[in-house]
PDB file of C-alpha atoms in Angstrom:
ATOM      1  CA  UNK A   1     117.900 181.224 192.902  1.00  0.00           C
ATOM      2  CA  UNK A   2     114.782 180.833 195.628  1.00  0.00           C
ATOM      3  CA  UNK A   3     115.512 183.435 198.657  1.00  0.00           C
ATOM      4  CA  UNK A   4     113.538 181.902 201.907  1.00  0.00           C
ATOM      5  CA  UNK A   5     112.835 182.843 204.844  1.00  0.00           C
ATOM      6  CA  UNK A   6     114.953 180.135 207.053  1.00  0.00           C
ATOM      7  CA  UNK A   7     112.536 180.707 209.390  1.00  0.00           C
ATOM      8  CA  UNK A   8     110.353 177.497 208.773  1.00  0.00           C
ATOM      9  CA  UNK A   9     107.306 175.879 210.138  1.00  0.00           C
ATOM     10  CA  UNK A  10     106.621 172.814 210.471  1.00  0.00           C
ATOM     11  CA  UNK A  11     104.694 171.013 207.524  1.00  0.00           C
ATOM     12  CA  UNK A  12     101.086 169.596 208.304  1.00  0.00           C
ATOM     13  CA  UNK A  13     101.558 167.440 205.237  1.00  0.00           C
ATOM     14  CA  UNK A  14     104.645 165.535 206.269  1.00  0.00           C
ATOM     15  CA  UNK A  15     105.749 164.732 209.653  1.00  0.00           C
ATOM     16  CA  UNK A  16     109.608 166.163 209.313  1.00  0.00           C
ATOM     17  CA  UNK A  17     109.617 168.996 207.228  1.00  0.00           C
ATOM     18  CA  UNK A  18     108.957 171.890 207.274  1.00  0.00           C
ATOM     19  CA  UNK A  19     106.706 174.931 204.568  1.00  0.00           C
ATOM     20  CA  UNK A  20     109.927 177.191 203.750  1.00  0.00           C
ATOM     21  CA  UNK A  21     108.089 181.562 202.189  1.00  0.00           C
ATOM     22  CA  UNK A  22     110.127 182.179 199.322  1.00  0.00           C
ATOM     23  CA  UNK A  23     111.131 185.558 199.385  1.00  0.00           C
ATOM     24  CA  UNK A  24     112.262 186.659 195.787  1.00  0.00           C
ATOM     25  CA  UNK A  25     113.614 184.909 192.653  1.00  0.00           C
ATOM     26  CA  UNK A  26     117.065 185.135 190.549  1.00  0.00           C
ATOM     27  CA  UNK A  27     117.447 183.972 187.693  1.00  0.00           C
ATOM     28  CA  UNK A  28     121.177 183.595 186.611  1.00  0.00           C
ATOM     29  CA  UNK A  29     122.757 182.339 182.982  1.00  0.00           C
ATOM     30  CA  UNK A  30     124.109 178.770 183.456  1.00  0.00           C
ATOM     31  CA  UNK A  31     126.020 176.433 181.885  1.00  0.00           C
ATOM     32  CA  UNK A  32     127.879 177.238 178.268  1.00  0.00           C
ATOM     33  CA  UNK A  33     125.435 180.669 179.064  1.00  0.00           C
ATOM     34  CA  UNK A  34     127.123 181.651 181.486  1.00  0.00           C
ATOM     35  CA  UNK A  35     130.049 180.973 180.117  1.00  0.00           C
ATOM     36  CA  UNK A  36     130.009 183.013 177.469  1.00  0.00           C
ATOM     37  CA  UNK A  37     128.370 185.417 179.045  1.00  0.00           C
ATOM     38  CA  UNK A  38     131.746 185.958 181.620  1.00  0.00           C
ATOM     39  CA  UNK A  39     133.552 186.118 177.766  1.00  0.00           C
ATOM     40  CA  UNK A  40     131.656 189.565 177.025  1.00  0.00           C
ATOM     41  CA  UNK A  41     132.189 190.341 180.637  1.00  0.00           C
ATOM     42  CA  UNK A  42     136.312 189.677 180.376  1.00  0.00           C
ATOM     43  CA  UNK A  43     135.879 192.333 177.297  1.00  0.00           C
ATOM     44  CA  UNK A  44     135.782 189.642 174.384  1.00  0.00           C
ATOM     45  CA  UNK A  45     133.682 191.874 171.853  1.00  0.00           C
ATOM     46  CA  UNK A  46     132.346 189.635 170.055  1.00  0.00           C
ATOM     47  CA  UNK A  47     130.546 186.064 171.789  1.00  0.00           C
ATOM     48  CA  UNK A  48     128.370 183.449 170.205  1.00  0.00           C
ATOM     49  CA  UNK A  49     126.607 181.127 171.208  1.00  0.00           C
ATOM     50  CA  UNK A  50     125.934 177.905 170.135  1.00  0.00           C
ATOM     51  CA  UNK A  51     123.407 175.198 171.719  1.00  0.00           C
ATOM     52  CA  UNK A  52     120.326 173.837 172.421  1.00  0.00           C
ATOM     53  CA  UNK A  53     116.970 175.402 174.532  1.00  0.00           C
ATOM     54  CA  UNK A  54     114.033 174.003 174.753  1.00  0.00           C
ATOM     55  CA  UNK A  55     110.718 175.573 173.036  1.00  0.00           C
ATOM     56  CA  UNK A  56     111.518 179.053 171.982  1.00  0.00           C
ATOM     57  CA  UNK A  57     108.204 180.189 173.724  1.00  0.00           C
ATOM     58  CA  UNK A  58     108.780 177.981 177.223  1.00  0.00           C
ATOM     59  CA  UNK A  59     109.539 180.343 179.994  1.00  0.00           C
ATOM     60  CA  UNK A  60     112.688 179.174 180.602  1.00  0.00           C
ATOM     61  CA  UNK A  61     113.963 179.524 177.378  1.00  0.00           C
ATOM     62  CA  UNK A  62     112.436 183.511 177.366  1.00  0.00           C
ATOM     63  CA  UNK A  63     114.189 184.127 180.797  1.00  0.00           C
ATOM     64  CA  UNK A  64     117.449 182.599 178.908  1.00  0.00           C
ATOM     65  CA  UNK A  65     117.047 184.791 175.585  1.00  0.00           C
ATOM     66  CA  UNK A  66     116.932 188.044 177.140  1.00  0.00           C
ATOM     67  CA  UNK A  67     119.566 187.497 179.630  1.00  0.00           C
ATOM     68  CA  UNK A  68     122.045 186.921 177.038  1.00  0.00           C
ATOM     69  CA  UNK A  69     120.072 189.814 175.223  1.00  0.00           C
ATOM     70  CA  UNK A  70     121.233 192.036 178.247  1.00  0.00           C
ATOM     71  CA  UNK A  71     124.552 191.035 178.419  1.00  0.00           C
ATOM     72  CA  UNK A  72     124.882 191.750 174.578  1.00  0.00           C
ATOM     73  CA  UNK A  73     125.936 187.874 173.970  1.00  0.00           C
ATOM     74  CA  UNK A  74     124.850 186.716 170.185  1.00  0.00           C
ATOM     75  CA  UNK A  75     122.488 184.023 170.332  1.00  0.00           C
ATOM     76  CA  UNK A  76     121.858 183.912 166.544  1.00  0.00           C
ATOM     77  CA  UNK A  77     123.332 179.952 166.982  1.00  0.00           C
ATOM     78  CA  UNK A  78     121.327 178.783 168.983  1.00  0.00           C
ATOM     79  CA  UNK A  79     118.684 176.063 168.300  1.00  0.00           C
ATOM     80  CA  UNK A  80     115.238 175.816 170.460  1.00  0.00           C
ATOM     81  CA  UNK A  81     113.618 172.116 170.194  1.00  0.00           C
ATOM     82  CA  UNK A  82     110.254 171.355 171.055  1.00  0.00           C
ATOM     83  CA  UNK A  83     111.984 167.370 172.185  1.00  0.00           C
ATOM     84  CA  UNK A  84     114.047 168.584 175.052  1.00  0.00           C
ATOM     85  CA  UNK A  85     113.463 171.296 177.442  1.00  0.00           C
ATOM     86  CA  UNK A  86     115.378 174.252 178.194  1.00  0.00           C
ATOM     87  CA  UNK A  87     117.888 172.889 181.229  1.00  0.00           C
ATOM     88  CA  UNK A  88     116.947 174.440 184.784  1.00  0.00           C
ATOM     89  CA  UNK A  89     119.204 174.161 187.825  1.00  0.00           C
ATOM     90  CA  UNK A  90     116.986 175.352 191.147  1.00  0.00           C
ATOM     91  CA  UNK A  91     119.234 176.574 193.972  1.00  0.00           C
ATOM     92  CA  UNK A  92     117.807 178.081 197.672  1.00  0.00           C
ATOM     93  CA  UNK A  93     119.090 180.264 199.457  1.00  0.00           C
ATOM     94  CA  UNK A  94     119.124 181.856 203.217  1.00  0.00           C
ATOM     95  CA  UNK A  95     120.634 184.395 204.940  1.00  0.00           C
ATOM     96  CA  UNK A  96     123.177 184.441 201.909  1.00  0.00           C
ATOM     97  CA  UNK A  97     123.882 181.580 201.670  1.00  0.00           C
ATOM     98  CA  UNK A  98     122.908 178.592 199.503  1.00  0.00           C
ATOM     99  CA  UNK A  99     120.528 176.293 201.765  1.00  0.00           C
ATOM    100  CA  UNK A 100     120.040 172.394 201.607  1.00  0.00           C
ATOM    101  CA  UNK A 101     119.580 170.436 198.467  1.00  0.00           C
ATOM    102  CA  UNK A 102     119.773 171.365 195.058  1.00  0.00           C
ATOM    103  CA  UNK A 103     116.575 170.865 192.032  1.00  0.00           C
ATOM    104  CA  UNK A 104     117.332 170.058 188.167  1.00  0.00           C
ATOM    105  CA  UNK A 105     115.076 169.898 185.262  1.00  0.00           C
ATOM    106  CA  UNK A 106     117.017 168.584 181.582  1.00  0.00           C
ATOM    107  CA  UNK A 107     116.773 166.350 179.153  1.00  0.00           C
ATOM    108  CA  UNK A 108     120.363 164.968 179.407  1.00  0.00           C
ATOM    109  CA  UNK A 109     119.673 163.242 176.016  1.00  0.00           C
ATOM    110  CA  UNK A 110     122.212 162.921 173.287  1.00  0.00           C
ATOM    111  CA  UNK A 111     121.165 165.168 169.972  1.00  0.00           C
ATOM    112  CA  UNK A 112     120.243 163.729 167.064  1.00  0.00           C
ATOM    113  CA  UNK A 113     122.934 163.384 164.262  1.00  0.00           C
ATOM    114  CA  UNK A 114     120.747 166.241 162.582  1.00  0.00           C
ATOM    115  CA  UNK A 115     121.160 168.737 165.585  1.00  0.00           C
ATOM    116  CA  UNK A 116     124.821 168.472 165.847  1.00  0.00           C
ATOM    117  CA  UNK A 117     125.278 169.104 162.001  1.00  0.00           C
ATOM    118  CA  UNK A 118     123.453 172.136 162.268  1.00  0.00           C
ATOM    119  CA  UNK A 119     125.907 173.434 165.288  1.00  0.00           C
ATOM    120  CA  UNK A 120     128.090 172.354 162.635  1.00  0.00           C
ATOM    121  CA  UNK A 121     127.023 174.904 160.435  1.00  0.00           C
ATOM    122  CA  UNK A 122     128.259 178.015 163.370  1.00  0.00           C
ATOM    123  CA  UNK A 123     131.131 179.789 162.277  1.00  0.00           C
ATOM    124  CA  UNK A 124     133.837 179.433 164.634  1.00  0.00           C
ATOM    125  CA  UNK A 125     135.093 183.217 165.036  1.00  0.00           C
ATOM    126  CA  UNK A 126     138.840 183.564 166.919  1.00  0.00           C
ATOM    127  CA  UNK A 127     138.784 181.014 169.011  1.00  0.00           C
ATOM    128  CA  UNK A 128     136.033 178.027 169.741  1.00  0.00           C
ATOM    129  CA  UNK A 129     135.287 177.776 173.711  1.00  0.00           C
ATOM    130  CA  UNK A 130     133.455 174.013 174.657  1.00  0.00           C
ATOM    131  CA  UNK A 131     131.703 173.936 177.494  1.00  0.00           C
ATOM    132  CA  UNK A 132     130.350 170.121 178.020  1.00  0.00           C
ATOM    133  CA  UNK A 133     128.308 168.991 180.911  1.00  0.00           C
ATOM    134  CA  UNK A 134     127.317 165.710 179.554  1.00  0.00           C
ATOM    135  CA  UNK A 135     124.254 166.899 178.895  1.00  0.00           C
ATOM    136  CA  UNK A 136     124.444 165.366 175.879  1.00  0.00           C
ATOM    137  CA  UNK A 137     124.444 168.630 173.045  1.00  0.00           C
ATOM    138  CA  UNK A 138     128.388 167.670 173.306  1.00  0.00           C
ATOM    139  CA  UNK A 139     127.873 164.278 171.017  1.00  0.00           C
ATOM    140  CA  UNK A 140     131.057 162.233 170.333  1.00  0.00           C
ATOM    141  CA  UNK A 141     129.884 163.503 166.510  1.00  0.00           C
ATOM    142  CA  UNK A 142     129.753 166.791 167.086  1.00  0.00           C
ATOM    143  CA  UNK A 143     133.163 166.491 169.644  1.00  0.00           C
ATOM    144  CA  UNK A 144     135.340 164.833 166.400  1.00  0.00           C
ATOM    145  CA  UNK A 145     133.848 166.842 163.998  1.00  0.00           C
ATOM    146  CA  UNK A 146     134.501 170.311 165.451  1.00  0.00           C
ATOM    147  CA  UNK A 147     138.229 169.755 166.695  1.00  0.00           C
ATOM    148  CA  UNK A 148     138.545 168.793 162.839  1.00  0.00           C
ATOM    149  CA  UNK A 149     137.139 171.726 161.374  1.00  0.00           C
ATOM    150  CA  UNK A 150     138.945 173.876 163.570  1.00  0.00           C
ATOM    151  CA  UNK A 151     142.119 171.969 163.022  1.00  0.00           C
ATOM    152  CA  UNK A 152     141.936 171.983 159.386  1.00  0.00           C
ATOM    153  CA  UNK A 153     141.294 175.774 159.676  1.00  0.00           C
ATOM    154  CA  UNK A 154     143.782 177.000 161.978  1.00  0.00           C
ATOM    155  CA  UNK A 155     141.342 177.613 164.750  1.00  0.00           C
ATOM    156  CA  UNK A 156     142.310 176.791 168.415  1.00  0.00           C
ATOM    157  CA  UNK A 157     139.949 175.376 170.535  1.00  0.00           C
ATOM    158  CA  UNK A 158     139.755 175.381 174.172  1.00  0.00           C
ATOM    159  CA  UNK A 159     137.674 172.222 175.939  1.00  0.00           C
ATOM    160  CA  UNK A 160     136.037 172.171 179.494  1.00  0.00           C
ATOM    161  CA  UNK A 161     135.447 168.676 179.742  1.00  0.00           C
ATOM    162  CA  UNK A 162     132.739 166.271 181.161  1.00  0.00           C
ATOM    163  CA  UNK A 163     133.275 164.162 183.953  1.00  0.00           C
ATOM    164  CA  UNK A 164     134.342 160.696 183.530  1.00  0.00           C
ATOM    165  CA  UNK A 165     133.709 161.358 179.446  1.00  0.00           C
ATOM    166  CA  UNK A 166     136.209 160.152 177.315  1.00  0.00           C
ATOM    167  CA  UNK A 167     138.984 162.917 176.804  1.00  0.00           C
ATOM    168  CA  UNK A 168     140.006 160.475 173.134  1.00  0.00           C
ATOM    169  CA  UNK A 169     136.959 162.638 172.179  1.00  0.00           C
ATOM    170  CA  UNK A 170     138.347 165.988 172.429  1.00  0.00           C
ATOM    171  CA  UNK A 171     141.513 164.793 170.880  1.00  0.00           C
ATOM    172  CA  UNK A 172     142.555 167.648 168.377  1.00  0.00           C
ATOM    173  CA  UNK A 173     141.607 170.526 171.267  1.00  0.00           C
ATOM    174  CA  UNK A 174     144.380 173.652 171.855  1.00  0.00           C
ATOM    175  CA  UNK A 175     144.015 172.758 174.829  1.00  0.00           C
ATOM    176  CA  UNK A 176     141.741 170.633 177.917  1.00  0.00           C
ATOM    177  CA  UNK A 177     141.144 172.963 181.275  1.00  0.00           C
ATOM    178  CA  UNK A 178     139.574 170.316 183.519  1.00  0.00           C
ATOM    179  CA  UNK A 179     138.782 170.297 186.781  1.00  0.00           C
ATOM    180  CA  UNK A 180     140.525 167.996 190.026  1.00  0.00           C
ATOM    181  CA  UNK A 181     138.239 165.802 189.446  1.00  0.00           C
ATOM    182  CA  UNK A 182     137.453 165.385 186.478  1.00  0.00           C
ATOM    183  CA  UNK A 183     141.779 164.989 186.306  1.00  0.00           C
ATOM    184  CA  UNK A 184     141.525 162.178 187.426  1.00  0.00           C
ATOM    185  CA  UNK A 185     138.963 160.600 186.162  1.00  0.00           C
ATOM    186  CA  UNK A 186     140.690 160.721 182.996  1.00  0.00           C
ATOM    187  CA  UNK A 187     143.490 158.923 184.153  1.00  0.00           C
ATOM    188  CA  UNK A 188     143.910 154.631 184.596  1.00  0.00           C
ATOM    189  CA  UNK A 189     142.159 153.807 188.299  1.00  0.00           C
ATOM    190  CA  UNK A 190     145.882 151.851 189.042  1.00  0.00           C
ATOM    191  CA  UNK A 191     148.254 155.038 189.599  1.00  0.00           C
ATOM    192  CA  UNK A 192     144.295 158.233 190.225  1.00  0.00           C
ATOM    193  CA  UNK A 193     145.336 158.997 193.578  1.00  0.00           C
ATOM    194  CA  UNK A 194     149.259 158.087 193.207  1.00  0.00           C
ATOM    195  CA  UNK A 195     150.591 161.233 192.335  1.00  0.00           C
ATOM    196  CA  UNK A 196     150.569 164.737 192.560  1.00  0.00           C
ATOM    197  CA  UNK A 197     148.544 167.725 191.058  1.00  0.00           C
ATOM    198  CA  UNK A 198     151.803 168.517 188.793  1.00  0.00           C
ATOM    199  CA  UNK A 199     152.743 164.613 187.778  1.00  0.00           C
ATOM    200  CA  UNK A 200     148.347 164.051 187.208  1.00  0.00           C
ATOM    201  CA  UNK A 201     148.986 167.853 184.702  1.00  0.00           C
ATOM    202  CA  UNK A 202     151.796 165.676 182.727  1.00  0.00           C
ATOM    203  CA  UNK A 203     151.013 162.321 182.676  1.00  0.00           C
ATOM    204  CA  UNK A 204     147.357 163.456 180.883  1.00  0.00           C
ATOM    205  CA  UNK A 205     149.242 166.148 178.441  1.00  0.00           C
ATOM    206  CA  UNK A 206     151.160 163.279 177.627  1.00  0.00           C
ATOM    207  CA  UNK A 207     148.700 161.289 176.636  1.00  0.00           C
ATOM    208  CA  UNK A 208     146.471 162.974 174.850  1.00  0.00           C
ATOM    209  CA  UNK A 209     149.552 165.003 173.068  1.00  0.00           C
ATOM    210  CA  UNK A 210     148.073 168.339 174.092  1.00  0.00           C
ATOM    211  CA  UNK A 211     148.273 171.987 176.528  1.00  0.00           C
ATOM    212  CA  UNK A 212     146.208 170.804 179.704  1.00  0.00           C
ATOM    213  CA  UNK A 213     145.339 172.813 183.102  1.00  0.00           C
ATOM    214  CA  UNK A 214     144.208 171.772 185.936  1.00  0.00           C
ATOM    215  CA  UNK A 215     142.686 173.821 189.011  1.00  0.00           C
ATOM    216  CA  UNK A 216     142.630 172.042 192.282  1.00  0.00           C
ATOM    217  CA  UNK A 217     140.798 175.323 194.020  1.00  0.00           C
ATOM    218  CA  UNK A 218     142.202 176.850 197.137  1.00  0.00           C
ATOM    219  CA  UNK A 219     145.873 174.997 195.904  1.00  0.00           C
ATOM    220  CA  UNK A 220     145.958 176.740 192.053  1.00  0.00           C
ATOM    221  CA  UNK A 221     146.080 175.129 189.606  1.00  0.00           C
ATOM    222  CA  UNK A 222     148.972 173.319 187.302  1.00  0.00           C
ATOM    223  CA  UNK A 223     149.101 173.821 183.477  1.00  0.00           C
ATOM    224  CA  UNK A 224     151.437 171.527 182.043  1.00  0.00           C
ATOM    225  CA  UNK A 225     152.958 172.239 178.126  1.00  0.00           C
ATOM    226  CA  UNK A 226     156.024 170.330 176.686  1.00  0.00           C
ATOM    227  CA  UNK A 227     156.201 168.058 179.353  1.00  0.00           C
ATOM    228  CA  UNK A 228     156.902 170.861 181.917  1.00  0.00           C
ATOM    229  CA  UNK A 229     154.793 171.854 184.605  1.00  0.00           C
ATOM    230  CA  UNK A 230     154.109 175.410 185.846  1.00  0.00           C
ATOM    231  CA  UNK A 231     151.634 175.414 189.750  1.00  0.00           C
ATOM    232  CA  UNK A 232     149.618 178.820 189.793  1.00  0.00           C
ATOM    233  CA  UNK A 233     148.600 179.786 193.224  1.00  0.00           C
ATOM    234  CA  UNK A 234     145.307 180.748 194.355  1.00  0.00           C
ATOM    235  CA  UNK A 235     144.851 184.274 195.498  1.00  0.00           C
ATOM    236  CA  UNK A 236     141.886 184.371 198.661  1.00  0.00           C
ATOM    237  CA  UNK A 237     138.757 185.983 198.260  1.00  0.00           C
ATOM    238  CA  UNK A 238     135.825 186.438 200.560  1.00  0.00           C
ATOM    239  CA  UNK A 239     133.140 183.640 198.090  1.00  0.00           C
ATOM    240  CA  UNK A 240     129.669 183.855 198.675  1.00  0.00           C
ATOM    241  CA  UNK A 241     128.326 181.455 196.279  1.00  0.00           C
ATOM    242  CA  UNK A 242     131.243 179.545 194.454  1.00  0.00           C
ATOM    243  CA  UNK A 243     128.747 177.951 192.105  1.00  0.00           C
ATOM    244  CA  UNK A 244     130.892 178.416 188.441  1.00  0.00           C
ATOM    245  CA  UNK A 245     133.965 179.117 190.182  1.00  0.00           C
ATOM    246  CA  UNK A 246     135.853 176.996 187.211  1.00  0.00           C
ATOM    247  CA  UNK A 247     133.648 177.746 184.318  1.00  0.00           C
ATOM    248  CA  UNK A 248     135.526 181.504 185.487  1.00  0.00           C
ATOM    249  CA  UNK A 249     139.250 179.972 184.312  1.00  0.00           C
TER     250      UNK A 249
END
């Protein structure tokens, strides 16, 4: 996060644009790293992160190592690659509020099978959480092999799907937790805009033979198991930044 002085001045290099002074920079974990640290903050005794970073000596990777260690997250399952960059999302904050556009530095090329197989050797633990952000780490090969491995071991696996991903690649998951847009995208286009959140959740649970949880923002969430859709209302709260709210669920 770049915290900026909201009182910009005219940019002499370009018409209709401004120059803003950066007051300070703030670094927070994102993606699967944020999920791991949320689990730790919720009381999980041991949390192990398995993913890919960019070059181990890069500034971004070094910052993530530091943040993970600070939150006592085990990063021994992380693979560093000279051929990828660590994903960075840059946001701007003025007067305590998000300001303007976001800039992403990332490589979404799918990881190769060798890298995926290396991640699959990581111990399963008591439960596996798959946070798929569509950045190329959760490939079809990795997802299929991981769900098979957890099923044979009897380990529950919870998946937060990438938007637009074919949910059949998550078959075997114990729970699929999606937001409203991800849930709609997993249904046929002919019905996706004509049914209620309860029916969306019910149809997804039936279609993919698993427990499904769908978050609908201020509308709370719906979850369906054994063809019964249950509504859990949201609690009102004052929010400054809703980034990562879905990950918290």
